[in-house]
Amino acid sequence: MRILLIGSGGREHAIAWKLQQSLRLTKLFIAPGNAGTAQIGTNVPVDVANHDEVASFCASEKIDMVVVGPEVPLVAGLCDDLSAKLPSLKLVGPGAAGAQLEGSKAFSKAFMAEFGIPTAAYQTFTAGDVAAAKEFLRKLEPPYVLKADGLAAGKGVVIPHTLAEAEQELDEMLSGKFGEASAKVVIEEFLDGPEFSVFVLTDGDDYQLLPVARDYKRAGEGDTGPNTGGMGAVSPVPFADKHMMAKVRERIVEPTLHGLRTRGIPYTGIIFLGLINVKDEPYVIEYNCRLGDPETEVIMPRITSDLLSLFDSMFDGTLSQNQLSIDSRAAATVVMASGGYPSSYEKGKTISGLDELNDCIPFLAGVKEQEGRLVTNGGRVLMLTSYGLTYMEAAEMSKRSAASVHFEGGFFRKDIGK
Ligand code: AMP
Ligand code: GLY
């Protein structure tokens, strides 16, 4: 099978790494890819925002399956445009209608309310209803949760601790702090508990759950500092046991699929449930329409089944027959980031120490090759994944590896796994 994988992060390196293990893979292209995916397949400079260009590439290279990594092309309707032009293409990723689960918080909250899916109480406001929004804020207990409706590169959620800060934040968001994305703002009740990420692979009817993971979102140790795309991840998550997962299936996964079918929204791909465990009850914090990054870097190494066949089974109605097998070992990944991330940072720093790593799988993200050297090219630079009997043990190994990789200004969280 000939596959085009879209994206350029550590997530796509991990997906490519896993797809490569399939005997059924004959050719893998990655658009645009990075220095990591270049070691596995062929990076191609196709402009992903130009859907006609992607379709022409798929036609001329006789692509059988497109796997879309990031949310932006999904929300932009890449899959709709590809299937209109090339109906036989197998598309791992939803069309724009399904991608709204991630692309619009107002949509996803209304969807959860309609189908009785547990989530924080909320209301949605626009610039016309500032007074009502402030009144709603006054009824809530601090801290306050304000979310830009649209995509904001993971920065659209703010959690102020005082009413005054919340009101100021609301004013800024509604007057364009996140551009069009915050023209609508969702204000919701704060939920307290440990978070976990559940990945549902679905063809819209049947589904399989991939290994559960936990992400460390804050830049600083002890969960301090600004939110990032994620500074590390572990899998499995001990409290996501049989009982918890039965609740997740019954109260969240199945009603979500039922809701999509009821609304006539086809969905083939991943539904990523960002969940929170409040006193042993699961609530949805957010939906995403793709795999997580860096969660994928612990999930792929734990799946022992053939990923390509698993994806393929979504297209012939055999997804539920395909028993997913999971490595009994735990996995952890530690993200090495550029100094300054998630704010501004410099690029082009030489990376050393990768060749000497053992007992660890390096996944590259913001890395490019320049004159035969690997140099930094993004905020999150690389992820180091290890296995262990427990995720603590795995995380210790990843941190030991991270200590031996160097680039100027680079940092990682030393408390991943805690
Ligand atoms: P999101 O982009 O919706 O995942 O939000 C980013 C982060 O904000 C989440 O991972 C949570 O840590 C936090 N968050 C979002 N919504 C809530 C909520 N209702 N209560 C508590 N924390 C939240
Ligand atoms: N690591 C969280 C995300 O991918 O959204």
Coordinates of N, CA, C and O and ligand atoms in Angstrom, one line a residue, residues 11 71 102 154 197 199 215-217 228-233 272 286 288 290-296 380, ligand 2:
R11 N 4.8 13.6 16.4 CA 3.6 12.7 16.2 C 3.8 11.9 14.8 O 3.6 10.7 14.8
E71 N -4.6 18.9 13.1 CA -6.0 19.3 13.0 C -6.3 20.3 11.9 O -7.4 20.4 11.4
E102 N -13.3 19.4 17.2 CA -12.1 20.2 17.7 C -12.1 21.6 17.2 O -11.7 22.5 18.0
G154 N -3.4 25.6 20.5 CA -3.3 25.1 21.8 C -3.2 26.2 22.9 O -3.0 25.9 24.1
S197 N -5.9 11.0 28.3 CA -6.2 11.1 26.9 C -6.6 9.8 26.4 O -5.8 8.8 26.5
F199 N -7.9 7.7 23.0 CA -7.9 7.8 21.5 C -8.8 6.7 21.0 O -8.6 5.5 21.2
D215 N -0.7 13.4 29.4 CA 0.2 14.4 28.8 C 0.6 15.4 29.9 O -0.2 15.6 30.9
Y216 N 1.8 15.9 29.9 CA 2.2 17.0 30.8 C 2.2 18.3 30.1 O 3.1 18.5 29.3
K217 N 1.2 19.1 30.3 CA 1.0 20.2 29.4 C 1.8 21.5 29.7 O 2.1 22.3 28.9
T228 N 1.7 24.4 27.1 CA 2.4 24.1 25.8 C 1.6 23.0 25.1 O 0.6 22.6 25.5
G229 N 2.2 22.6 23.9 CA 1.6 21.5 23.2 C 1.7 20.2 24.0 O 1.0 19.2 23.7
G230 N 2.6 20.2 25.0 CA 2.8 19.0 25.8 C 4.3 18.8 25.9 O 5.1 18.9 25.0
M231 N 4.8 18.5 27.2 CA 6.2 18.4 27.5 C 6.6 17.0 27.8 O 7.8 16.7 28.0
G232 N 5.7 16.1 27.7 CA 6.0 14.7 28.0 C 4.7 13.9 28.1 O 3.6 14.5 28.1
A233 N 4.8 12.6 28.0 CA 3.6 11.8 28.1 C 4.0 10.4 28.7 O 5.1 10.0 28.5
F272 N -10.0 12.0 19.7 CA -9.1 12.1 20.8 C -10.0 12.8 21.9 O -10.4 13.9 21.8
E286 N -12.2 18.3 26.4 CA -12.2 18.7 25.0 C -12.2 17.5 24.1 O -11.8 16.4 24.5
N288 N -10.6 16.3 20.3 CA -9.8 16.6 19.2 C -10.0 15.6 18.1 O -10.5 14.5 18.4
R290 N -7.8 14.1 16.0 CA -6.5 13.6 15.5 C -5.8 13.0 16.7 O -6.4 13.0 17.8
L291 N -4.7 12.4 16.5 CA -3.9 11.9 17.6 C -3.2 13.0 18.3 O -3.0 14.1 17.8
G292 N -2.8 12.8 19.6 CA -2.1 13.8 20.4 C -0.6 13.8 20.2 O -0.1 12.8 19.8
D293 N 0.0 14.9 20.4 CA 1.4 15.0 20.4 C 1.8 15.7 21.7 O 1.4 16.8 21.9
P294 N 2.6 15.1 22.6 CA 3.4 13.9 22.4 C 2.7 12.5 22.8 O 3.5 11.5 22.9
E295 N 1.4 12.4 23.0 CA 0.9 11.1 23.3 C 1.2 10.0 22.3 O 1.4 8.9 22.7
T296 N 1.1 10.4 21.0 CA 1.4 9.4 20.0 C 2.8 8.7 20.2 O 3.0 7.6 19.8
R380 N 9.2 22.6 20.0 CA 9.4 21.3 20.6 C 10.3 20.6 19.5 O 10.0 20.5 18.4
Ligands
GLY2 N1 -0.9 16.9 23.7 C1 -2.1 17.4 23.5 C2 -2.5 17.6 22.1 O1 -2.0 17.0 21.2 O2 -3.5 18.3 21.9

